[in-house]
């Protein structure tokens, strides 16, 4: 199995390490020709969504990638990746792929709580460690979106069709259950 990781900006290397650790192959998406390679899943890493979105457009990777996601390519998106997928943002005019019917709030935890760590259930899994870094949360999810996790009442993990999207960074903790779930669903 081969997983493509968007490698324009942000925490892509950490994602690649996890994918390899779990026995799958990795491929970095850096330029349009990388999109013609074959892969079974896609990771949209954390980082800065505006920078990633602009680079995707400038490099002419935006439209082809959006078509792949619309076509059902399995996607794991973390943090900035969630913002790239979201249909809209309540505190930013920009939106990107718009394949995930949710409204996100960027940098939703403010300055004081910019970064924090907690442990919460996720889907059917108990006690998943969650590291948040200037994270968004999901303010509103449309009805075909399955809510997998909340922290303090706010939605931080969802699944909708082929898309699994998180506010936090599971690659920064040592618990591998979320990545395993992503890979198992592809298999
Ligand atoms: N604050 C970033 C954004 O708005 C997301 C942060 C992250 O990916 N850790 O794009």
XYZ file of N, CA and C and ligand atoms in Angstrom:
571
model
N 0.837 -1.197 0.000
C 0.000 0.000 0.000
C 0.878 1.256 0.000
N 0.462 2.242 -0.777
C 1.246 3.467 -0.879
C 0.393 4.680 -0.499
N 0.946 5.502 0.394
C 0.233 6.694 0.859
C 0.986 7.942 0.386
N 0.261 8.837 -0.238
C 0.849 10.106 -0.667
C 0.681 11.131 0.454
N 1.753 11.855 0.723
C 1.693 12.892 1.758
C 1.959 14.239 1.078
N 1.040 15.181 1.252
C 1.249 16.517 0.695
C 2.449 17.136 1.397
N 3.500 17.443 0.637
C 4.773 17.835 1.251
C 5.198 19.231 0.811
N 4.269 20.176 0.844
C 4.583 21.548 0.437
C 5.018 22.383 1.624
N 4.488 22.074 2.803
C 4.712 22.914 3.980
C 4.185 22.146 5.180
N 4.753 22.415 6.365
C 4.163 21.869 7.592
C 4.740 20.523 8.015
N 3.934 19.773 8.760
C 4.407 18.585 9.482
C 4.282 17.311 8.643
N 4.790 17.358 7.402
C 4.633 16.179 6.542
C 5.618 15.069 6.887
N 6.832 15.452 7.301
C 7.838 14.416 7.576
C 7.403 13.497 8.722
N 6.777 14.083 9.739
C 6.296 13.309 10.889
C 5.243 12.295 10.430
N 4.400 12.690 9.491
C 3.384 11.768 8.967
C 4.046 10.623 8.205
N 5.056 10.950 7.431
C 5.734 9.916 6.644
C 6.372 8.875 7.568
N 6.966 9.369 8.656
C 7.590 8.449 9.614
C 6.574 7.453 10.157
N 5.388 7.955 10.503
C 4.354 7.080 11.061
C 3.902 6.058 10.015
N 3.690 6.501 8.794
C 3.220 5.606 7.736
C 4.240 4.483 7.512
N 5.514 4.840 7.490
C 6.551 3.811 7.284
C 6.619 2.875 8.484
N 6.522 3.450 9.664
C 6.539 2.642 10.887
C 5.434 1.585 10.853
N 4.309 1.908 10.230
C 3.178 0.977 10.180
C 3.239 0.070 8.949
N 4.350 0.114 8.236
C 4.577 -0.861 7.171
C 4.013 -0.489 5.809
N 3.589 0.753 5.620
C 3.115 1.163 4.296
C 4.195 2.026 3.635
N 4.090 2.172 2.321
C 5.037 3.003 1.591
C 4.548 4.442 1.542
N 5.489 5.357 1.341
C 5.153 6.779 1.296
C 5.629 7.405 0.009
N 4.920 8.432 -0.378
C 5.307 9.166 -1.567
C 4.986 10.625 -1.270
N 5.928 11.533 -1.593
C 5.693 12.949 -1.304
C 5.088 13.642 -2.514
N 4.065 14.445 -2.275
C 3.475 15.252 -3.341
C 4.062 16.651 -3.249
N 4.908 16.990 -4.215
C 5.566 18.303 -4.216
C 5.326 19.074 -5.502
N 5.027 18.371 -6.573
C 4.827 19.031 -7.874
C 3.795 18.243 -8.679
N 3.216 18.888 -9.706
C 2.109 18.252 -10.425
C 2.422 16.837 -10.912
N 3.653 16.601 -11.338
C 3.916 15.270 -11.886
C 3.819 14.167 -10.820
N 3.960 14.542 -9.555
C 3.800 13.535 -8.486
C 2.375 12.993 -8.453
N 1.432 13.787 -8.943
C 0.023 13.368 -8.889
C -0.294 12.278 -9.896
N 0.609 12.063 -10.849
C 0.332 10.995 -11.821
C 0.849 9.646 -11.353
N 1.547 9.622 -10.219
C 1.969 8.341 -9.644
C 0.750 7.649 -9.034
N 0.870 6.362 -8.746
C -0.292 5.687 -8.144
C -0.151 5.644 -6.629
N -1.252 5.923 -5.951
C -1.278 5.815 -4.488
C -2.686 5.490 -4.032
N -2.766 4.941 -2.814
C -4.040 4.419 -2.308
C -4.705 5.346 -1.303
N -3.955 6.308 -0.806
C -4.514 7.212 0.192
C -3.695 8.489 0.212
N -4.245 9.508 0.876
C -3.609 10.825 0.902
C -3.600 11.348 2.331
N -2.473 11.956 2.729
C -2.432 12.662 4.018
C -2.228 14.152 3.762
N -3.110 14.950 4.362
C -2.962 16.409 4.346
C -2.466 16.799 5.732
N -1.196 17.190 5.859
C -0.608 17.403 7.184
C -0.989 18.740 7.795
N -0.634 18.892 9.062
C -0.797 20.175 9.734
C 0.243 21.164 9.227
N 0.051 22.397 9.581
C 0.960 23.462 9.144
C 0.179 24.746 9.064
N 0.270 25.420 7.944
C -0.426 26.687 7.760
C -1.316 26.543 6.525
N -2.629 26.508 6.746
C -3.532 26.203 5.640
C -3.466 27.230 4.508
N -3.298 28.505 4.865
C -3.249 29.533 3.813
C -2.026 29.320 2.924
N -0.890 29.054 3.551
C 0.335 28.812 2.775
C 0.169 27.572 1.902
N -0.383 26.518 2.471
C -0.546 25.272 1.706
C -1.515 25.470 0.546
N -2.626 26.143 0.821
C -3.633 26.358 -0.224
C -3.079 27.199 -1.368
N -2.354 28.263 -1.015
C -1.777 29.124 -2.056
C -0.757 28.361 -2.896
N 0.088 27.585 -2.222
C 1.082 26.804 -2.967
C 0.407 25.794 -3.885
N -0.641 25.149 -3.386
C -1.361 24.186 -4.230
C -1.870 24.857 -5.500
N -2.397 26.075 -5.336
C -2.915 26.799 -6.510
C -1.784 27.208 -7.439
N -0.733 27.803 -6.853
C 0.392 28.271 -7.689
C 1.034 27.134 -8.468
N 1.084 25.976 -7.862
C 1.745 24.834 -8.509
C 0.797 24.038 -9.414
N -0.430 24.537 -9.565
C -1.443 23.829 -10.369
C -1.716 22.412 -9.876
N -1.659 22.254 -8.573
C -1.972 20.936 -8.002
C -3.360 20.938 -7.379
N -3.947 22.122 -7.259
C -5.191 22.240 -6.507
C -6.354 21.486 -7.169
N -6.610 21.780 -8.435
C -7.764 21.171 -9.114
C -7.638 19.644 -9.223
N -6.472 19.144 -9.702
C -6.373 17.677 -9.785
C -6.540 16.975 -8.434
N -5.992 17.573 -7.388
C -6.114 16.955 -6.069
C -7.574 16.984 -5.598
N -8.251 18.109 -5.859
C -9.659 18.191 -5.476
C -10.499 17.130 -6.205
N -10.188 16.917 -7.475
C -10.916 15.886 -8.226
C -10.685 14.498 -7.624
N -9.462 14.229 -7.214
C -9.162 12.926 -6.609
C -9.938 12.735 -5.307
N -10.004 13.787 -4.497
C -10.729 13.691 -3.220
C -12.222 13.523 -3.493
N -12.730 14.309 -4.428
C -14.144 14.161 -4.805
C -14.436 12.770 -5.336
N -13.445 12.199 -6.006
C -13.614 10.872 -6.606
C -13.529 9.735 -5.607
N -13.232 10.047 -4.324
C -13.273 8.998 -3.307
C -11.926 8.554 -2.765
N -10.837 9.230 -3.148
C -9.520 8.887 -2.582
C -9.572 9.006 -1.054
N -9.180 7.967 -0.318
C -9.193 8.081 1.154
C -8.212 9.149 1.639
N -8.677 10.034 2.510
C -7.853 11.146 2.996
C -7.827 11.173 4.514
N -6.641 11.360 5.065
C -6.499 11.679 6.484
C -5.973 13.102 6.559
N -6.732 13.977 7.208
C -6.341 15.388 7.269
C -6.192 15.790 8.724
N -5.082 16.475 9.038
C -4.894 16.936 10.409
C -4.740 18.453 10.406
N -5.489 19.093 11.296
C -5.295 20.516 11.595
C -5.406 21.394 10.342
N -4.297 21.915 9.806
C -4.403 22.719 8.580
C -5.069 21.912 7.461
N -4.828 20.603 7.444
C -5.458 19.733 6.449
C -6.975 19.727 6.562
N -7.463 19.734 7.793
C -8.914 19.843 8.031
C -9.445 21.154 7.442
N -8.692 22.246 7.646
C -9.124 23.546 7.111
C -9.166 23.498 5.578
N -8.199 22.808 4.976
C -8.197 22.699 3.504
C -9.424 21.944 2.991
N -9.895 20.968 3.746
C -11.045 20.177 3.291
C -12.383 20.873 3.536
N -12.431 21.731 4.551
C -13.714 22.255 5.038
C -14.467 23.068 3.988
N -15.764 22.928 4.020
C -16.606 23.708 3.112
C -16.469 25.204 3.393
N -16.468 25.563 4.680
C -16.227 26.977 4.997
C -15.612 27.184 6.372
N -15.201 28.436 6.593
C -14.611 28.815 7.865
C -15.431 29.977 8.417
N -15.699 29.965 9.719
C -16.522 31.033 10.293
C -15.728 32.307 10.522
N -14.403 32.221 10.520
C -13.613 33.430 10.790
C -12.550 33.680 9.719
N -12.794 33.169 8.537
C -11.873 33.410 7.418
C -12.675 33.313 6.125
N -12.484 34.264 5.228
C -13.215 34.254 3.959
C -12.736 33.161 3.021
N -11.499 32.717 3.243
C -10.959 31.724 2.309
C -11.473 30.331 2.606
N -11.750 29.603 1.545
C -11.961 28.166 1.698
C -11.272 27.495 0.522
N -11.051 26.184 0.638
C -10.166 25.510 -0.315
C -10.897 24.368 -1.018
N -10.609 23.124 -0.665
C -11.224 22.021 -1.419
C -12.752 21.975 -1.256
N -13.230 22.306 -0.105
C -14.684 22.329 0.166
C -15.359 20.975 -0.074
N -14.633 19.919 0.209
C -15.188 18.573 0.018
C -15.811 18.023 1.300
N -15.549 18.670 2.438
C -16.040 18.191 3.731
C -17.090 19.182 4.249
N -18.350 18.725 4.386
C -19.430 19.657 4.735
C -19.440 20.062 6.217
N -18.420 20.829 6.578
C -18.327 21.352 7.947
C -17.921 22.820 7.892
N -18.208 23.522 8.990
C -17.701 24.888 9.174
C -16.633 24.839 10.252
N -15.418 25.278 9.918
C -14.342 25.278 10.915
C -14.122 26.684 11.445
N -13.547 26.726 12.623
C -13.087 27.998 13.182
C -11.576 27.883 13.304
N -10.858 28.747 12.594
C -9.388 28.683 12.630
C -8.856 29.239 13.946
N -7.722 28.742 14.372
C -7.056 29.207 15.602
C -8.087 29.389 16.714
N -8.923 28.374 16.871
C -10.143 28.512 17.666
C -9.877 28.602 19.166
N -8.675 28.234 19.580
C -8.405 28.204 21.016
C -7.709 29.466 21.512
N -7.533 30.428 20.621
C -6.989 31.718 21.041
C -5.518 31.649 21.411
N -5.015 32.746 21.902
C -3.586 32.842 22.193
C -3.198 32.084 23.459
N -4.006 32.257 24.485
C -3.703 31.633 25.775
C -3.539 30.131 25.650
N -4.488 29.534 24.942
C -4.514 28.084 24.828
C -4.083 27.642 23.442
N -3.140 28.394 22.864
C -2.688 28.097 21.510
C -2.326 26.640 21.312
N -1.603 26.079 22.272
C -1.183 24.690 22.169
C -1.472 23.974 23.477
N -2.020 22.776 23.382
C -2.288 22.004 24.595
C -2.423 20.537 24.252
N -2.419 19.732 25.297
C -2.486 18.285 25.127
C -3.613 17.751 25.989
N -4.361 16.784 25.469
C -5.402 16.162 26.272
C -5.580 14.712 25.831
N -6.431 13.984 26.552
C -6.706 12.591 26.224
C -8.218 12.432 26.167
N -8.716 11.899 25.050
C -10.162 11.771 24.863
C -10.478 10.532 24.051
N -11.722 10.072 24.153
C -12.152 8.982 23.285
C -12.315 9.495 21.867
N -12.107 8.574 20.916
C -12.187 8.940 19.501
C -12.880 7.800 18.771
N -14.042 8.057 18.235
C -14.813 6.977 17.634
C -15.040 5.933 18.707
N -14.756 4.686 18.432
C -14.903 3.657 19.456
C -13.658 3.484 20.316
N -12.629 4.301 20.108
C -11.344 4.053 20.778
C -11.208 4.915 22.034
N -10.710 4.283 23.082
C -10.597 4.952 24.387
C -9.269 5.678 24.509
N -9.301 6.814 25.179
C -8.073 7.485 25.620
C -7.035 7.712 24.527
N -7.430 8.436 23.531
C -6.487 8.806 22.462
C -5.793 10.113 22.875
N -4.443 10.130 22.886
C -3.747 11.379 23.193
C -3.937 12.381 22.046
N -4.147 13.625 22.393
C -4.416 14.641 21.367
C -3.574 15.874 21.628
N -2.722 16.204 20.673
C -1.905 17.410 20.762
C -2.471 18.458 19.810
N -2.810 19.608 20.372
C -3.402 20.700 19.590
C -2.379 21.824 19.453
N -2.196 22.306 18.242
C -1.258 23.407 17.996
C -1.968 24.466 17.154
N -2.279 25.596 17.763
C -3.040 26.657 17.073
C -4.154 26.037 16.214
N -4.909 25.206 16.873
C -5.809 24.298 16.154
C -7.163 24.939 15.828
N -7.772 24.438 14.760
C -9.161 24.784 14.488
C -10.071 23.806 15.235
N -11.337 24.146 15.446
C -12.309 23.102 15.741
C -13.479 23.246 14.786
N -14.365 22.272 14.832
C -15.474 22.269 13.893
C -16.690 22.844 14.600
N -17.167 23.959 14.100
C -18.309 24.633 14.729
C -19.624 23.992 14.331
N -19.673 23.493 13.102
C -20.924 22.965 12.589
C -20.608 21.844 11.610
N -21.328 20.733 11.777
C -21.149 19.606 10.850
C -22.502 19.274 10.247
N -22.553 19.106 8.933
C -23.820 18.757 8.270
C -24.177 17.306 8.606
N -25.396 16.899 8.228
C -25.888 15.655 8.834
C -25.244 14.373 8.309
N -24.583 14.396 7.161
C -23.899 13.176 6.734
C -22.476 13.061 7.293
N -22.141 13.931 8.246
C -20.809 13.889 8.850
C -20.893 13.147 10.183
N -20.042 12.139 10.350
C -20.017 11.374 11.595
C -19.042 12.046 12.568
N -19.520 12.358 13.754
C -18.660 13.011 14.746
C -17.937 11.951 15.565
N -16.619 12.010 15.576
C -15.820 10.979 16.234
C -15.267 11.431 17.574
N -15.080 12.721 17.752
C -14.504 13.191 19.016
C -14.861 14.646 19.285
N -15.010 14.914 20.583
C -15.212 16.297 21.047
C -14.265 16.552 22.206
N -13.827 17.796 22.313
C -13.055 18.233 23.480
C -13.766 19.478 23.997
N -14.160 19.451 25.256
C -14.930 20.550 25.856
C -16.160 20.902 25.019
N -16.778 19.908 24.469
C -17.996 20.134 23.705
C -17.765 20.485 22.235
N -16.534 20.833 21.892
C -16.256 21.206 20.494
C -15.805 19.996 19.674
N -16.275 19.936 18.440
C -15.954 18.789 17.577
C -14.507 18.885 17.096
N -13.749 17.811 17.316
C -12.327 17.804 16.912
C -11.959 16.613 16.027
N -12.935 15.784 15.689
C -12.658 14.658 14.799
C -13.927 14.235 14.090
N -13.857 14.075 12.763
C -15.039 13.676 11.993
C -14.641 12.720 10.872
N -15.675 12.017 10.390
C -15.493 11.222 9.180
C -16.680 11.510 8.269
N -16.395 11.627 6.993
C -17.456 11.800 6.016
C -16.999 11.109 4.736
N -17.724 10.052 4.378
C -17.316 9.240 3.214
C -15.831 8.877 3.303
N -15.040 9.334 2.324
C -13.614 8.976 2.251
C -12.713 9.873 3.097
N -13.292 10.810 3.845
C -12.454 11.800 4.530
C -12.497 11.654 6.052
N -11.300 11.544 6.631
C -11.153 11.486 8.085
C -10.381 12.744 8.464
N -10.978 13.589 9.303
C -10.353 14.888 9.554
C -10.304 15.196 11.047
N -9.141 15.710 11.467
C -8.858 15.921 12.891
C -8.350 17.335 13.135
N -8.694 17.880 14.307
C -8.130 19.179 14.699
C -6.718 19.047 15.236
N -6.382 17.863 15.719
C -5.121 17.677 16.451
C -4.109 16.914 15.596
N -2.965 16.614 16.213
C -1.813 16.023 15.509
C -1.477 14.639 16.072
N -2.113 13.572 15.619
C -1.812 12.255 16.189
C -0.385 11.798 15.884
N 0.216 12.353 14.837
C 1.585 11.935 14.477
C 2.601 12.395 15.513
N 2.228 13.355 16.363
C 3.173 13.864 17.362
C 3.127 13.081 18.668
N 2.158 12.166 18.799
C 2.126 11.287 19.968
C 2.507 9.886 19.517
N 2.695 8.980 20.483
C 3.175 7.652 20.069
C 2.038 6.645 19.861
N 0.814 7.044 20.146
C -0.339 6.161 19.933
C -0.635 6.117 18.433
N -0.679 4.927 17.874
C -0.824 4.815 16.418
C -2.214 4.372 15.976
N -3.179 4.340 16.886
C -4.490 3.765 16.540
C -5.215 4.527 15.437
N -5.103 5.822 15.400
C -5.824 6.576 14.359
C -5.216 6.302 12.982
N -3.895 6.327 12.895
C -3.263 6.012 11.605
C -3.564 4.572 11.184
N -3.569 3.660 12.165
C -3.900 2.254 11.842
C -5.304 2.157 11.282
N -6.232 2.865 11.921
C -7.619 2.846 11.464
C -7.699 3.357 10.022
N -6.982 4.432 9.746
C -6.971 4.984 8.387
C -6.461 3.939 7.381
N -5.334 3.301 7.717
C -4.761 2.310 6.795
C -5.657 1.081 6.671
N -6.233 0.643 7.771
C -7.102 -0.539 7.721
C -8.334 -0.291 6.872
N -8.880 0.916 6.964
C -10.049 1.229 6.134
C -9.709 1.232 4.651
N -8.473 1.560 4.307
C -8.082 1.508 2.898
C -7.966 0.052 2.451
N -7.382 -0.778 3.309
C -7.247 -2.207 2.983
C -8.615 -2.839 2.846
N -3.381 27.565 12.590
C -3.150 26.809 11.394
C -4.066 27.274 10.255
O -4.955 28.020 10.501
C -3.349 25.321 11.642
C -2.379 24.846 12.704
C -1.857 23.447 12.530
O -1.977 22.829 11.444
N -1.230 22.931 13.565
O -3.868 26.914 9.134
